XYZ file of N, CA, C and O in Angstrom:
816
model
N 0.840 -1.206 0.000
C 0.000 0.000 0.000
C 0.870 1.249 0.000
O 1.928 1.519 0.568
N 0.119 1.882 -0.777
C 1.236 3.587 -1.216
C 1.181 4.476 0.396
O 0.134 4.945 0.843
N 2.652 4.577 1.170
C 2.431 5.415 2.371
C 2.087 6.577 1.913
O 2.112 6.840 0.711
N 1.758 7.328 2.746
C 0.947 8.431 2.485
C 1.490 9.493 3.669
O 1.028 9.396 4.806
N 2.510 10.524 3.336
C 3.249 11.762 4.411
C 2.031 13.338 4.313
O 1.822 13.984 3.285
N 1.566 13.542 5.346
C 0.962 14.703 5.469
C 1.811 15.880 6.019
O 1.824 16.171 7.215
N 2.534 16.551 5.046
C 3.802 17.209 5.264
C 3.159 18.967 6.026
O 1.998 19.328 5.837
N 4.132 19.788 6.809
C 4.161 21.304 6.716
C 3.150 21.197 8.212
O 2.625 22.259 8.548
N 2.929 20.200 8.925
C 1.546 20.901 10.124
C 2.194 21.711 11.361
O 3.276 21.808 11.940
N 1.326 22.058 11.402
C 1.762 23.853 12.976
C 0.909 23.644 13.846
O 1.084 23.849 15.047
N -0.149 23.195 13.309
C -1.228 23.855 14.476
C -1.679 22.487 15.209
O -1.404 21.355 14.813
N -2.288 22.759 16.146
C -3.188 21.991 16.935
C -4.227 21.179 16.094
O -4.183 19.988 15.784
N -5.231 22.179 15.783
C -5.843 21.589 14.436
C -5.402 20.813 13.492
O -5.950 19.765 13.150
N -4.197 21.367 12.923
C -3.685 20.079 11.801
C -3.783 18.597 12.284
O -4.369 17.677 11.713
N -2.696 18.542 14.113
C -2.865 17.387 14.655
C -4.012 16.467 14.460
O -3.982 15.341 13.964
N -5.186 17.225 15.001
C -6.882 16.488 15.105
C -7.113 15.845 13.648
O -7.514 14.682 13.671
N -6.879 16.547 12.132
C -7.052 16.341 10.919
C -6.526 15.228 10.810
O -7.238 14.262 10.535
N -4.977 15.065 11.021
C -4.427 14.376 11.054
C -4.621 12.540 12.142
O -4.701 11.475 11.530
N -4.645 12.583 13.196
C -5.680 11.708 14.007
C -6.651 11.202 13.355
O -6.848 10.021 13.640
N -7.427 11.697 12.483
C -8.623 11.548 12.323
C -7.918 10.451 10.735
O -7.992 9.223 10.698
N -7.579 10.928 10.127
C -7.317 10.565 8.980
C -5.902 9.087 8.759
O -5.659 8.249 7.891
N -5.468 9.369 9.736
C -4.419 8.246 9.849
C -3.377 8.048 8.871
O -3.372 6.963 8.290
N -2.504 8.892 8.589
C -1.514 8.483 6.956
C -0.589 7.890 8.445
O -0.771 7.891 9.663
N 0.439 7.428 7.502
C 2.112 6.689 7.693
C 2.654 7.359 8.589
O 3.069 6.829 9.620
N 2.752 8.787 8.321
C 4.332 9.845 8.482
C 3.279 11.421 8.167
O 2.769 11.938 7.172
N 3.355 11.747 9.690
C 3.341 13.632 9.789
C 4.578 14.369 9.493
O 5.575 13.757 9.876
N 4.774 15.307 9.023
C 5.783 15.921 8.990
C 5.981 17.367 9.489
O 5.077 18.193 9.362
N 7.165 17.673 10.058
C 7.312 18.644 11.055
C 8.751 19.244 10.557
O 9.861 18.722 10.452
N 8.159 20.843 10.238
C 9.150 21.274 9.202
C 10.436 22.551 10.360
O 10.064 23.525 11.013
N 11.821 22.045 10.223
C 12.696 22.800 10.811
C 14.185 23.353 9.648
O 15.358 23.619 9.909
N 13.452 23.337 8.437
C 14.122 24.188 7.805
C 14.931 25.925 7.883
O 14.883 26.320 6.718
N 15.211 26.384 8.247
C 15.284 27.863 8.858
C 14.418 28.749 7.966
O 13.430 29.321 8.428
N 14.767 28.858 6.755
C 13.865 29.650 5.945
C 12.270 29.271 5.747
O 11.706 30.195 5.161
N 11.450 28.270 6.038
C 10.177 27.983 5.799
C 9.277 28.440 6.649
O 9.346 28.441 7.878
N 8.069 28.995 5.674
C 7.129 29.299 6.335
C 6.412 28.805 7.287
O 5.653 29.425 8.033
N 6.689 27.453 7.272
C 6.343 26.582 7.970
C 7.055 26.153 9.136
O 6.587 25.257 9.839
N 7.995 26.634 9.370
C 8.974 26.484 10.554
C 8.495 26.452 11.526
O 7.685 27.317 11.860
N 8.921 25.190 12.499
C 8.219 24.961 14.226
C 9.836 25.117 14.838
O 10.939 24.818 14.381
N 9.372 25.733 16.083
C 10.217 25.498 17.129
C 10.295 24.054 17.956
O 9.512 23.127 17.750
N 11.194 24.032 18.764
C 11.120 22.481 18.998
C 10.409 22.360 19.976
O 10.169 21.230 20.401
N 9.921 23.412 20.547
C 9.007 23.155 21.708
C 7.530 23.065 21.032
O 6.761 22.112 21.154
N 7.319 24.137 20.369
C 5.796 23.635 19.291
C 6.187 21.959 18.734
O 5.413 21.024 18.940
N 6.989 21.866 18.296
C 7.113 20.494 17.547
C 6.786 19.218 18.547
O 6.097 18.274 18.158
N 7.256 19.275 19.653
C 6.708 18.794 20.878
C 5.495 18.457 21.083
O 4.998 17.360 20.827
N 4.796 19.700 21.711
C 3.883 19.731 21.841
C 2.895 18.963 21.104
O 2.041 18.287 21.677
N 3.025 19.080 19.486
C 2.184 18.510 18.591
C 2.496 17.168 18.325
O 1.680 16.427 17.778
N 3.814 16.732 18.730
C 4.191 15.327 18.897
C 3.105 14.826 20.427
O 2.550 13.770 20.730
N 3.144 15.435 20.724
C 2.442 14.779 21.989
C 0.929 14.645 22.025
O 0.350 14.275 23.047
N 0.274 14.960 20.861
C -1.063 15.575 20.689
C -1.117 14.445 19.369
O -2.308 14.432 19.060
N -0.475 13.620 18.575
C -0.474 13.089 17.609
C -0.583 11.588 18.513
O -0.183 11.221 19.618
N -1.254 11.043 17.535
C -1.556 9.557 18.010
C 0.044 8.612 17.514
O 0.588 8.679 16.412
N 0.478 7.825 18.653
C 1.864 7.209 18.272
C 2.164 6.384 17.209
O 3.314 6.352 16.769
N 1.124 5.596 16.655
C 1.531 5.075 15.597
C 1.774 5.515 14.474
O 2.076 4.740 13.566
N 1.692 6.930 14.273
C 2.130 7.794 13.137
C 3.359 8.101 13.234
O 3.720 8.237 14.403
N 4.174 8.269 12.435
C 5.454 8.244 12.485
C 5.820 9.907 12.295
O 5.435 10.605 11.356
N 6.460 10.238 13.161
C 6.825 11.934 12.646
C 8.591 11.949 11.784
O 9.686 11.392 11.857
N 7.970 12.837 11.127
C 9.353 13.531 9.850
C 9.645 14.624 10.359
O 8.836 15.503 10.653
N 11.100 14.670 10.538
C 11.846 15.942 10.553
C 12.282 16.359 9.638
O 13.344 15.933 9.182
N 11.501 17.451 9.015
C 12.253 17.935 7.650
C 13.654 19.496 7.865
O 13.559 20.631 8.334
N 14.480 18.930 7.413
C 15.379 19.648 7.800
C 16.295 20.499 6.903
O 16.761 19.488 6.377
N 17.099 21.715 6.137
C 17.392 21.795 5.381
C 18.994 22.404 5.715
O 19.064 23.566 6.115
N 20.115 21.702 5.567
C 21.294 22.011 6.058
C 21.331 22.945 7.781
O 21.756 24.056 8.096
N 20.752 21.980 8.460
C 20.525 22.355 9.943
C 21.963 21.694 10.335
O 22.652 20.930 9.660
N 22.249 22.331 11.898
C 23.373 21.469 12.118
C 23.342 20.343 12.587
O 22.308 20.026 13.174
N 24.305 19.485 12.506
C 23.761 18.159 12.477
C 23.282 17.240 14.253
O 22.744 16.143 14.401
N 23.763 18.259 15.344
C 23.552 18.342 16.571
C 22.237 18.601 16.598
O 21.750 17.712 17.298
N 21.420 19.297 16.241
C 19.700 19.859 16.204
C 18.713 18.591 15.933
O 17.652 18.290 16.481
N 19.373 18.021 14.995
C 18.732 16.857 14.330
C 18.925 15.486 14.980
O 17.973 14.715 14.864
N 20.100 15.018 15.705
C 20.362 14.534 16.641
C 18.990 14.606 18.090
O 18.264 13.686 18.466
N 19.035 15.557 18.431
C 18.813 15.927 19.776
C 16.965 15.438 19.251
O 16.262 14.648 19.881
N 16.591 16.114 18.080
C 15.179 16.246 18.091
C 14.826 14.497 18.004
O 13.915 14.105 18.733
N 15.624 13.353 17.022
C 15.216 11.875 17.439
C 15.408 11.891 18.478
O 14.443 11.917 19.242
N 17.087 11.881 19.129
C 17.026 11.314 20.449
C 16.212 11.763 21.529
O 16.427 11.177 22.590
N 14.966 13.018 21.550
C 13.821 13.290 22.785
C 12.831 12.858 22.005
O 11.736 13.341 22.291
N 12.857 12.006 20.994
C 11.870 11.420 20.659
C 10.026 12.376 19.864
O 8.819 12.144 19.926
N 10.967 13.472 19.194
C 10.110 14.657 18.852
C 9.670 13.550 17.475
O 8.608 13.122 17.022
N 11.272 13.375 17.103
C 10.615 13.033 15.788
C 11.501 11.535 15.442
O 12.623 11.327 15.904
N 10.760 10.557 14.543
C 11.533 9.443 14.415
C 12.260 9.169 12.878
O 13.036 8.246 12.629
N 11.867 10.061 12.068
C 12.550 9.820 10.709
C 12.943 11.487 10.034
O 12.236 12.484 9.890
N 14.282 11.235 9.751
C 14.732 12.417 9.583
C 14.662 12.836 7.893
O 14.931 11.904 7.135
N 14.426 13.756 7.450
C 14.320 14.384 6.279
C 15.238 15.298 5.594
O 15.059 16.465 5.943
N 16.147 15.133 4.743
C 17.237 15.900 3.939
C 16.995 16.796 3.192
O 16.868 16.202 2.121
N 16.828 17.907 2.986
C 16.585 19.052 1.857
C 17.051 19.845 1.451
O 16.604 20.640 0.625
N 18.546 19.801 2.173
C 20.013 20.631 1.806
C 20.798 20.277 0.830
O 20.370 19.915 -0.266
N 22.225 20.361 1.187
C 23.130 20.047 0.543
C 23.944 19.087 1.485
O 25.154 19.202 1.680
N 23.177 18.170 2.019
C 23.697 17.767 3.504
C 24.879 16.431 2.418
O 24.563 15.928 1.340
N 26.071 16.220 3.130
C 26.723 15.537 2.392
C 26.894 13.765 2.726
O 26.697 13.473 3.905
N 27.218 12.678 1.844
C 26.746 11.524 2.572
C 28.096 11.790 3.468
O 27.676 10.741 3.958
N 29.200 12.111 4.118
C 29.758 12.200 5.652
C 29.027 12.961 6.592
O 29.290 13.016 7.793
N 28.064 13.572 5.996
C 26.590 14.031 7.085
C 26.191 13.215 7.522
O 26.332 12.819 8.679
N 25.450 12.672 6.461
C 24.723 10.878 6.758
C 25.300 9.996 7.629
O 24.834 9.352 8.568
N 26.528 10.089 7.097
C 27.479 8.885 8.203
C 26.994 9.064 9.487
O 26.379 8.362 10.289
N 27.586 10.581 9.462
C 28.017 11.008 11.245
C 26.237 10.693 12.334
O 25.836 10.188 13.383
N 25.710 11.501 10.986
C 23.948 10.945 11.616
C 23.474 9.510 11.739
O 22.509 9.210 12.441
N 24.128 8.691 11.086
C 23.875 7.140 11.256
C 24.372 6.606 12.989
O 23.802 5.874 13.798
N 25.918 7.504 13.055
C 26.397 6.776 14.395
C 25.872 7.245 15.310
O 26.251 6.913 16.433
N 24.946 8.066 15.167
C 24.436 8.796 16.593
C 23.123 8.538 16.866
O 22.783 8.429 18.044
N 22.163 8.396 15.807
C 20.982 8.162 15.669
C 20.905 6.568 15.390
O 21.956 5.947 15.229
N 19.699 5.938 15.336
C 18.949 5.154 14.875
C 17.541 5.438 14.246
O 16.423 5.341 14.753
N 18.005 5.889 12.752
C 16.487 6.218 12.711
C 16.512 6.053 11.070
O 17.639 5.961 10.582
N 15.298 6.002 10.093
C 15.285 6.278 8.637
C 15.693 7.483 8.456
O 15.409 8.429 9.191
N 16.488 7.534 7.319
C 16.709 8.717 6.826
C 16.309 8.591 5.077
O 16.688 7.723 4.291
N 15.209 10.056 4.760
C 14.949 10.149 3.495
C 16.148 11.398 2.782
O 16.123 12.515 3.298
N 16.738 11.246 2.096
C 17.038 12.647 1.154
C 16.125 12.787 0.093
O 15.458 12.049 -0.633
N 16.394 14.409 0.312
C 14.962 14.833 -1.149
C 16.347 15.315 -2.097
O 17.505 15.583 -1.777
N 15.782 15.291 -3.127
C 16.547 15.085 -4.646
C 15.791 16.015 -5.655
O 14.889 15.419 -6.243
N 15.906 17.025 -5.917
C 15.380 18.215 -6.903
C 15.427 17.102 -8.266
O 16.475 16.499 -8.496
N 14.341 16.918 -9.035
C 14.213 16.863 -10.272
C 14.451 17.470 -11.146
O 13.797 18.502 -10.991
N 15.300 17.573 -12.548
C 14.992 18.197 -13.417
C 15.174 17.112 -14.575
O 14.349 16.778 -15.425
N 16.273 16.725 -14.410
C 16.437 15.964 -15.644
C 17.369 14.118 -15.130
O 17.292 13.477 -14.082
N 17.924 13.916 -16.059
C 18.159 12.234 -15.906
C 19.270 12.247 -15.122
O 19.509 11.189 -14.540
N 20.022 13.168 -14.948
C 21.188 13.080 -13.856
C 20.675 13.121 -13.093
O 21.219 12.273 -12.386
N 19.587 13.667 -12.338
C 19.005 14.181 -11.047
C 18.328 12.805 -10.656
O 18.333 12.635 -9.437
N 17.763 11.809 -11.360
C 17.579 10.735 -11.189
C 18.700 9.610 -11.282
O 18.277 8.480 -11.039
N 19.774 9.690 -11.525
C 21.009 8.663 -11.409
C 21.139 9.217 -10.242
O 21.394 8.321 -9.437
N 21.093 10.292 -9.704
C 21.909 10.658 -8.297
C 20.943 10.042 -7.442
O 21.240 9.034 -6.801
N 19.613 10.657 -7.370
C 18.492 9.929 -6.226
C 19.088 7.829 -6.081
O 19.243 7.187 -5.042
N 19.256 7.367 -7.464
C 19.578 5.985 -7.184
C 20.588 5.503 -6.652
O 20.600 4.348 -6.224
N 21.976 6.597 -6.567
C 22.614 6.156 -5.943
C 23.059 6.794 -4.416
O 24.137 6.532 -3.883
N 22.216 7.511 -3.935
C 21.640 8.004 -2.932
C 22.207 7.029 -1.242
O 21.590 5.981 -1.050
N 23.080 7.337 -0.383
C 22.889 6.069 0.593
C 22.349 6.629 1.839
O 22.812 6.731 2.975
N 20.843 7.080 1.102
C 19.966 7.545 2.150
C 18.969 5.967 2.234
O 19.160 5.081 1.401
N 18.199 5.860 3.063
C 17.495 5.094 3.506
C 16.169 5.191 2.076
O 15.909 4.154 1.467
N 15.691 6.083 1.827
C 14.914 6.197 1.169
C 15.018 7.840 0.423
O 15.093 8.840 1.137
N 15.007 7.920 -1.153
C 14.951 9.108 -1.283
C 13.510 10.390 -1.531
O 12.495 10.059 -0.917
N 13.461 10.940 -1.862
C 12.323 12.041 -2.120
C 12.188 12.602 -3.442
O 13.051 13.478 -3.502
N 11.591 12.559 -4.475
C 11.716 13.186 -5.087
C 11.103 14.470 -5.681
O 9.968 14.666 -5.246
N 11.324 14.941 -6.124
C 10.980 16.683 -5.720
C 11.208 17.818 -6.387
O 12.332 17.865 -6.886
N 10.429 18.883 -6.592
C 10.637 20.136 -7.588
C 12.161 20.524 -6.702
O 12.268 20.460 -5.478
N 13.377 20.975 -7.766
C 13.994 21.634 -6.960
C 13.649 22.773 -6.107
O 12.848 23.589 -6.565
N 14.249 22.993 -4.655
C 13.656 23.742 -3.776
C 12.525 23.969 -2.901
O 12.168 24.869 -2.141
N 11.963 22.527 -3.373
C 10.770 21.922 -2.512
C 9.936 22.759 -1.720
O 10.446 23.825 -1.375
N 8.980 22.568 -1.418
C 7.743 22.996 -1.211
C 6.967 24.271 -1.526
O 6.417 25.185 -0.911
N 7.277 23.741 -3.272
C 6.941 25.091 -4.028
C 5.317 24.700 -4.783
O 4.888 25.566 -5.546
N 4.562 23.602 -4.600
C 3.506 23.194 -4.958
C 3.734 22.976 -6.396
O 2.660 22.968 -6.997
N 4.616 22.821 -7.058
C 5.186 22.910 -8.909
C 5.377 21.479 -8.467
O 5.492 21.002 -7.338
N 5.381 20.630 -10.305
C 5.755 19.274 -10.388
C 7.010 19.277 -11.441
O 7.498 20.236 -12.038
N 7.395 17.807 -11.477
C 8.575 17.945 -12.270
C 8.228 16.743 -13.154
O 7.398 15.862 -12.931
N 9.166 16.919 -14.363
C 9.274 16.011 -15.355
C 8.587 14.520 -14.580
O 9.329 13.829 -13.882
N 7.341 14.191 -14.759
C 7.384 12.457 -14.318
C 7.797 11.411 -14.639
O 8.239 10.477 -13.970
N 7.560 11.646 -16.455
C 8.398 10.772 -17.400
C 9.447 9.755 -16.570
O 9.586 8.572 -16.257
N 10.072 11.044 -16.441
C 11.743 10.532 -15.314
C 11.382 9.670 -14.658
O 12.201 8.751 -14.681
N 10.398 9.439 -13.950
C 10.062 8.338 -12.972
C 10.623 6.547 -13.217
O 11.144 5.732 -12.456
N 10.263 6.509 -14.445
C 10.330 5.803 -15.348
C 12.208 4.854 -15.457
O 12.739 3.767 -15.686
N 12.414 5.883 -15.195
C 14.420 5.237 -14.915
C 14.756 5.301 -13.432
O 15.964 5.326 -13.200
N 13.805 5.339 -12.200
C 13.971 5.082 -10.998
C 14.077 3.598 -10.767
O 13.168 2.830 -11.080
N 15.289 3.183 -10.172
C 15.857 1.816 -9.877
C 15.233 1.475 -8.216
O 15.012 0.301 -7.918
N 15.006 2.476 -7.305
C 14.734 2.196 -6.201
C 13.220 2.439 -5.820
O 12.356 2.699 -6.658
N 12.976 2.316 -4.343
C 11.551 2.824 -3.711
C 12.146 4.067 -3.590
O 13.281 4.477 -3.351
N 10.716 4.708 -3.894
C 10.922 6.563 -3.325
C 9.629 7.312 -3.108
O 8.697 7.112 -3.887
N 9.542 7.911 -2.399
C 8.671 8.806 -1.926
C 8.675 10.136 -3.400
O 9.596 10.710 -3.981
N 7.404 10.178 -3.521
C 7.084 11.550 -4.758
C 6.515 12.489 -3.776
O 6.014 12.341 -2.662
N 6.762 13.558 -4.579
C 6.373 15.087 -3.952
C 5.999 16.065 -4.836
O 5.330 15.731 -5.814
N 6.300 17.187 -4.679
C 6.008 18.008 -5.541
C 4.802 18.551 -6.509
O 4.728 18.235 -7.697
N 3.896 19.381 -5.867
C 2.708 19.614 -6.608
C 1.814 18.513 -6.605
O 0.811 18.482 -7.317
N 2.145 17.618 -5.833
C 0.761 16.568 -5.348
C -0.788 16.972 -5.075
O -0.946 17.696 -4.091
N -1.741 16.679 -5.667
C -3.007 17.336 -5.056
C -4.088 16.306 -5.800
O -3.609 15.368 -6.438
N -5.363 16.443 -5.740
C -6.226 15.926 -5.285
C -6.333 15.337 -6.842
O -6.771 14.233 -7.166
N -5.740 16.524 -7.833
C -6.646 16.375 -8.916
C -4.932 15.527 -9.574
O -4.913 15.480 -10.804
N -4.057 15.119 -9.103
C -3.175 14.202 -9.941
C -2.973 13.219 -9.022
O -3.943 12.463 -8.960
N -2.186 12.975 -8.372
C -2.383 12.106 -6.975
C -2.946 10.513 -7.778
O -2.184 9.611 -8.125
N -4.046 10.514 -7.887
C -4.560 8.868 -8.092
C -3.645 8.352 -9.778
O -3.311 7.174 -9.906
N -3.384 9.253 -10.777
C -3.295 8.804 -11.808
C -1.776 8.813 -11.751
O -1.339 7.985 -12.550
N -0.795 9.466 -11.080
C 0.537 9.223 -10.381
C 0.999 7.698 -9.632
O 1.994 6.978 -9.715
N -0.164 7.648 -8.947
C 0.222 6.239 -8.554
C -0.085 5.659 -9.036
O 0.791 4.804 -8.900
N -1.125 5.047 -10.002
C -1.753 4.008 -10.393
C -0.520 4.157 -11.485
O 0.364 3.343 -11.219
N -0.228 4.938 -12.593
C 1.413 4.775 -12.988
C 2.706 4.607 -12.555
O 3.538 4.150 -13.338
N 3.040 4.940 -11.293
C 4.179 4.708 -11.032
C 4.396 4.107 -9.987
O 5.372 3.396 -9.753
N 3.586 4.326 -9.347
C 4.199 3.507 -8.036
C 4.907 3.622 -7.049
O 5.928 3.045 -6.676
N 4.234 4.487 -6.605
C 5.525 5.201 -5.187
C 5.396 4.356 -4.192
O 4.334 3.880 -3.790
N 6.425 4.161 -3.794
C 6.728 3.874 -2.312
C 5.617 4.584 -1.325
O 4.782 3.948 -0.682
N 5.793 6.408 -1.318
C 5.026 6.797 -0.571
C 4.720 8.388 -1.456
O 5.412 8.626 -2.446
N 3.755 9.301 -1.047
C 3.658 10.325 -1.666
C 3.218 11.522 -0.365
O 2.298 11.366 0.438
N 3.925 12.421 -0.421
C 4.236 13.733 0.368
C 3.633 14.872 0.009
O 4.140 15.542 -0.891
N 2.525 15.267 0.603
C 1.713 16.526 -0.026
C 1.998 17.640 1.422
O 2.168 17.246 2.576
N 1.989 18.737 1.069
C 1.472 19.825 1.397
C 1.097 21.196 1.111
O 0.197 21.643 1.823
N 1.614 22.008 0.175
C 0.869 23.063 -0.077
C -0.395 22.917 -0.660
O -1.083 23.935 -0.733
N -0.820 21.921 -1.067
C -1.886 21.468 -2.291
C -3.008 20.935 -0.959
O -4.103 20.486 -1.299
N -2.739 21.001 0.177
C -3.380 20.570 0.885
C -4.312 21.723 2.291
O -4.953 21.536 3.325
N -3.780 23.031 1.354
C -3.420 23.701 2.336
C -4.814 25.399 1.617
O -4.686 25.880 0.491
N -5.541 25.723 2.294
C -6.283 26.931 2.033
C -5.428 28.342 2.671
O -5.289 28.669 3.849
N -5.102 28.785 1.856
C -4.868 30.578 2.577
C -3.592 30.501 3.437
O -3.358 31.358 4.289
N -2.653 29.312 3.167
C -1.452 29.093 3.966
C -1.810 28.234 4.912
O -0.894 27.898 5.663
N -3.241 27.603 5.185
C -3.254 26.714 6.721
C -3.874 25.383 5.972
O -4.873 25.405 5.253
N -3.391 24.671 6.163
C -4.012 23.248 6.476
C -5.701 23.374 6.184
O -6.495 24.117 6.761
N -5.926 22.550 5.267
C -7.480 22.718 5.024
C -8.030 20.784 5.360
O -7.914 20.040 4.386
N -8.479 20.266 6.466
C -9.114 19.716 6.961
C -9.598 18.357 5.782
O -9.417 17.141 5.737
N -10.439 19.602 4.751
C -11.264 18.745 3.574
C -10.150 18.654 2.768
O -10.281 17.492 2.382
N -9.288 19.005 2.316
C -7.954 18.812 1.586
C -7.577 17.761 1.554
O -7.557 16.911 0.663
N -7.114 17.786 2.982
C -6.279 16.793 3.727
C -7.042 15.428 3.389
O -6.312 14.513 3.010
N -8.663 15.122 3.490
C -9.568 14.398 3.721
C -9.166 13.342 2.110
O -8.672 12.256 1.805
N -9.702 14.407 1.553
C -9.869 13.989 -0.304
C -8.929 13.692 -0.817
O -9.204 12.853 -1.675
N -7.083 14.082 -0.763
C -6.002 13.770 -1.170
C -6.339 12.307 -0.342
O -7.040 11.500 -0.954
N -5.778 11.873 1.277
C -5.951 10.584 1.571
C -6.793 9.515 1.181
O -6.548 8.343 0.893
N -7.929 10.232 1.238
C -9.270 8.965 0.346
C -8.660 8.462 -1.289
O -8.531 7.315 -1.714
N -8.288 10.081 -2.141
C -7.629 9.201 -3.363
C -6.545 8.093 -3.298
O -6.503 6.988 -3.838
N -5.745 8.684 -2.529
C -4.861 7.277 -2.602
C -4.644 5.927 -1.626
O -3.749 5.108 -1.415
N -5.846 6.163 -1.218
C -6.018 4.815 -0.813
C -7.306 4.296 -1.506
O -7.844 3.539 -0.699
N -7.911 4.356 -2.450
C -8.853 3.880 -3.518
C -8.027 3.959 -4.577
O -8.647 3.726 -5.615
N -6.865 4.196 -4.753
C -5.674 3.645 -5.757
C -5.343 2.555 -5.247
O -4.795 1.895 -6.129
N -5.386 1.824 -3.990
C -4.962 0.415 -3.949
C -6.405 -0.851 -3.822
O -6.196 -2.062 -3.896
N -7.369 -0.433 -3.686
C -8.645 -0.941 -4.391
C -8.971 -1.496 -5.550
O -9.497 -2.577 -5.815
N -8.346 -0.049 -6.638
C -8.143 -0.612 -7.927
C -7.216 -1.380 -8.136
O -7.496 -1.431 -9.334
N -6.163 -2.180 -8.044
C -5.419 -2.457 -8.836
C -5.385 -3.696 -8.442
O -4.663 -4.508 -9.021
């Protein structure tokens, strides 16, 4: 079954949406520049307000690698998220300290950008408009010369979503601006993206 990441939540509310709806993997964004940026004490908080069998994502974008550390080991978050230029002796150093999945996201544009995602020695990669969480999609075609499992992103929404997977086959798929009214989390969004792709594994 296609996992399903409900990426970018802040609020209290998102939590409840989220509860209610049950995907794989919440995601909890500590990029410095994003609008979406939680502190680690909000991030907390909403970890604690989330039902445990959901798995939380730390999305992170060249943070230092101590921040990212600290937030698995208090147990904020259990799978860490790449969106920098983080290097694989990043990875390393985060392997010996942590125990946890690690995804890197991988900007799409063209067929190099997909040889690199494959040889990737992240746990799982992402794939993604460069500069991510710009609600834009990228070449899918490309999909097509992916050797591994990977999580899709990028401009995910209600109205492509089912015909994405039923072609390709993600591992898992990562939405959030497309999910989102006026900058916040829209409830019914959230609702209708999850229902499509899980009536993509019905069909097939």
């Amino acid at each position: 079954m296609t996992k399903i990441k409900l990426c970018g939540l802040t609020r209290e509310e998102d939590i409840i949406a989220v509860n209610a709806l049950q995907p794989d993997y919440a995601g909890f964004v500590f990029a410095p520049k994003s609008k979406r940026l939680l502190t680690k004490e909000k991030a907390k908080v909403l970890r604690e307000q989330l039902q445990k069998e959901i798995q939380t994502v730390g999305v992170f974008q060249n943070n230092p690698l101590e921040e990212v550390v600290e937030l698995v080991q208090t147990g904020i978050i259990s799978v860490v998220q790449l969106h920098g230029a983080e290097t694989n002796g990043y990875l390393q150093s985060l392997r010996e300290q942590v125990d946890c999945v690690i995804i890197q996201a991988v900007g799409i544009n063209a067929l190099e950008d997909i040889e690199k995602a494959n040889t990737s020695i992240a746990d799982f990669v992402l794939l993604d408009k460069p500069g991510g969480g710009t609600g834009e999609t990228f070449p899918h075609s490309l999909l097509e010369h992916m050797k591994r499992e990977y999580f899709l992103a990028g401009g995910l929404g209600a109205e492509n979503v089912e015909g994405l997977v039923k072609t390709y086959h993600p591992y898992g798929v990562d939405v959030s601006s497309k999910i989102e009214t006026e900058g916040k989390k829209d409830p019914e969004k959230m609702k209708a993206f999850v229902e499509l792709v899980r009536a993509c594994e019905k069909d097939l």
